[in-house]
Amino acid sequence: MTFDDGILEVYRMENTAPPSAMPKETPVLRDRHYFGYDTLGFQRYYTALQAQQKADAVVNIPLWQDIRMTDIVKLDDGSGFRVLLAQKMKDDNGLQITKLTLERLESADVPNSYD
């Protein structure tokens, strides 16, 4: 398996407000990973629809990463996605990968900067 489709950034929503102030959820850059696109199969697509979600892409990243369903992923082309599912598994060669099922975000919800 190759991870040569680009680099993705993982953002986690964190409260960046000072103590005793109103909470302010801000996307904070957690990590960067090389990734490879995977096939978005019919079963995965329709299972997401049954849960009232829309699976738009599936990507693989190397190793078993700490990625949560509340994280935001930004690809190097500027498109942003919400993580629907993060599966830790092994590929055909027995190497550890994390498979991410992603739902596209509106452009207003995508983090702007490459911190």
Coordinates of C-alpha atoms in Angstrom, one line a residue:
M1 CA 0.0 0.0 0.0
T2 CA 1.3 3.4 -0.9
F3 CA 0.5 6.7 0.8
D4 CA 1.4 9.0 -2.1
D5 CA -1.9 10.8 -2.7
G6 CA -0.9 13.8 -0.5
I7 CA -0.6 15.0 3.0
L8 CA -3.6 15.5 5.3
E9 CA -3.8 17.5 8.5
V10 CA -5.8 16.4 11.5
Y11 CA -7.5 19.1 13.6
R12 CA -9.1 18.6 17.0
M13 CA -11.7 21.0 18.4
E14 CA -10.4 22.5 21.7
N15 CA -11.6 25.1 24.1
T16 CA -9.2 28.0 23.6
A17 CA -11.0 30.5 25.9
P18 CA -9.2 31.8 29.0
P19 CA -10.3 30.5 32.3
S20 CA -13.7 31.7 33.5
A21 CA -14.6 33.0 30.0
M22 CA -17.2 31.6 27.6
P23 CA -16.0 28.5 25.9
K24 CA -14.6 29.0 22.4
E25 CA -14.2 25.9 20.3
T26 CA -11.3 26.3 17.9
P27 CA -9.7 23.8 15.6
V28 CA -6.1 23.0 16.7
L29 CA -3.7 21.2 14.4
R30 CA -2.8 17.8 16.0
D31 CA -0.9 16.0 13.3
R32 CA 0.1 15.6 9.6
H33 CA 0.1 12.3 7.7
Y34 CA 0.8 11.0 4.3
F35 CA -2.4 9.3 2.9
G36 CA -3.7 7.2 0.1
Y37 CA -7.2 7.1 -1.2
D38 CA -9.2 3.9 -0.8
T39 CA -12.4 2.7 -2.4
L40 CA -15.7 4.0 -1.0
G41 CA -17.8 0.8 -1.4
F42 CA -21.6 0.6 -1.7
Q43 CA -22.0 -1.0 1.7
R44 CA -20.0 1.7 3.5
Y45 CA -21.9 4.4 1.6
Y46 CA -25.4 3.1 2.3
T47 CA -24.6 2.3 5.9
A48 CA -23.6 5.9 6.4
L49 CA -26.9 7.0 4.7
Q50 CA -28.9 4.8 7.1
A51 CA -27.2 6.7 10.0
Q52 CA -28.1 10.0 8.3
Q53 CA -24.5 10.7 7.4
K54 CA -22.9 11.0 3.9
A55 CA -19.6 9.2 3.4
D56 CA -17.7 11.1 0.7
A57 CA -14.2 9.6 0.8
V58 CA -12.1 6.9 2.4
V59 CA -8.4 7.4 3.0
N60 CA -5.6 5.3 4.6
I61 CA -2.8 6.6 6.7
P62 CA 0.2 4.6 8.1
L63 CA 0.3 3.2 11.6
W64 CA -2.4 3.2 14.2
Q65 CA -3.1 6.8 14.9
D66 CA -5.2 8.6 17.6
I67 CA -7.9 10.0 15.5
R68 CA -11.4 10.6 16.8
M69 CA -14.8 10.8 15.2
T70 CA -15.0 14.5 16.3
D71 CA -11.7 15.4 14.4
I72 CA -11.6 17.4 11.2
V73 CA -9.3 16.4 8.4
K74 CA -8.0 18.9 5.8
L75 CA -6.4 17.6 2.6
D76 CA -3.6 19.4 0.8
D77 CA -6.1 20.6 -1.9
G78 CA -7.9 22.6 0.8
S79 CA -11.0 20.4 1.1
G80 CA -12.2 19.6 4.6
F81 CA -13.9 16.6 6.1
R82 CA -15.3 15.3 9.3
V83 CA -14.2 11.9 10.5
L84 CA -17.2 9.5 10.5
L85 CA -15.2 6.4 11.3
A86 CA -11.5 5.7 12.2
Q87 CA -10.6 2.0 11.9
K88 CA -7.3 0.6 13.0
M89 CA -6.5 -2.4 10.8
K90 CA -3.8 -4.2 8.9
D91 CA -3.3 -4.0 5.1
D92 CA -2.7 -6.9 2.7
N93 CA 1.0 -6.9 3.7
G94 CA 0.3 -7.0 7.5
L95 CA 1.3 -3.4 8.1
Q96 CA -0.7 -1.3 10.5
I97 CA -2.9 1.4 8.9
T98 CA -5.7 3.6 10.0
K99 CA -8.7 3.8 7.6
L100 CA -10.7 7.0 7.8
T101 CA -14.2 7.3 6.4
L102 CA -14.8 11.0 5.8
E103 CA -17.8 13.4 5.3
R104 CA -17.2 16.6 3.3
L105 CA -17.6 19.9 5.2
E106 CA -18.9 23.2 3.9
S107 CA -16.0 25.5 3.1
A108 CA -16.8 27.8 6.0
D109 CA -16.1 24.9 8.5
V110 CA -12.7 24.1 7.1
P111 CA -9.7 25.4 9.1
N112 CA -7.9 28.2 7.3
S113 CA -4.3 28.0 8.3
Y114 CA -1.5 25.5 8.0
D115 CA -0.2 26.2 11.6

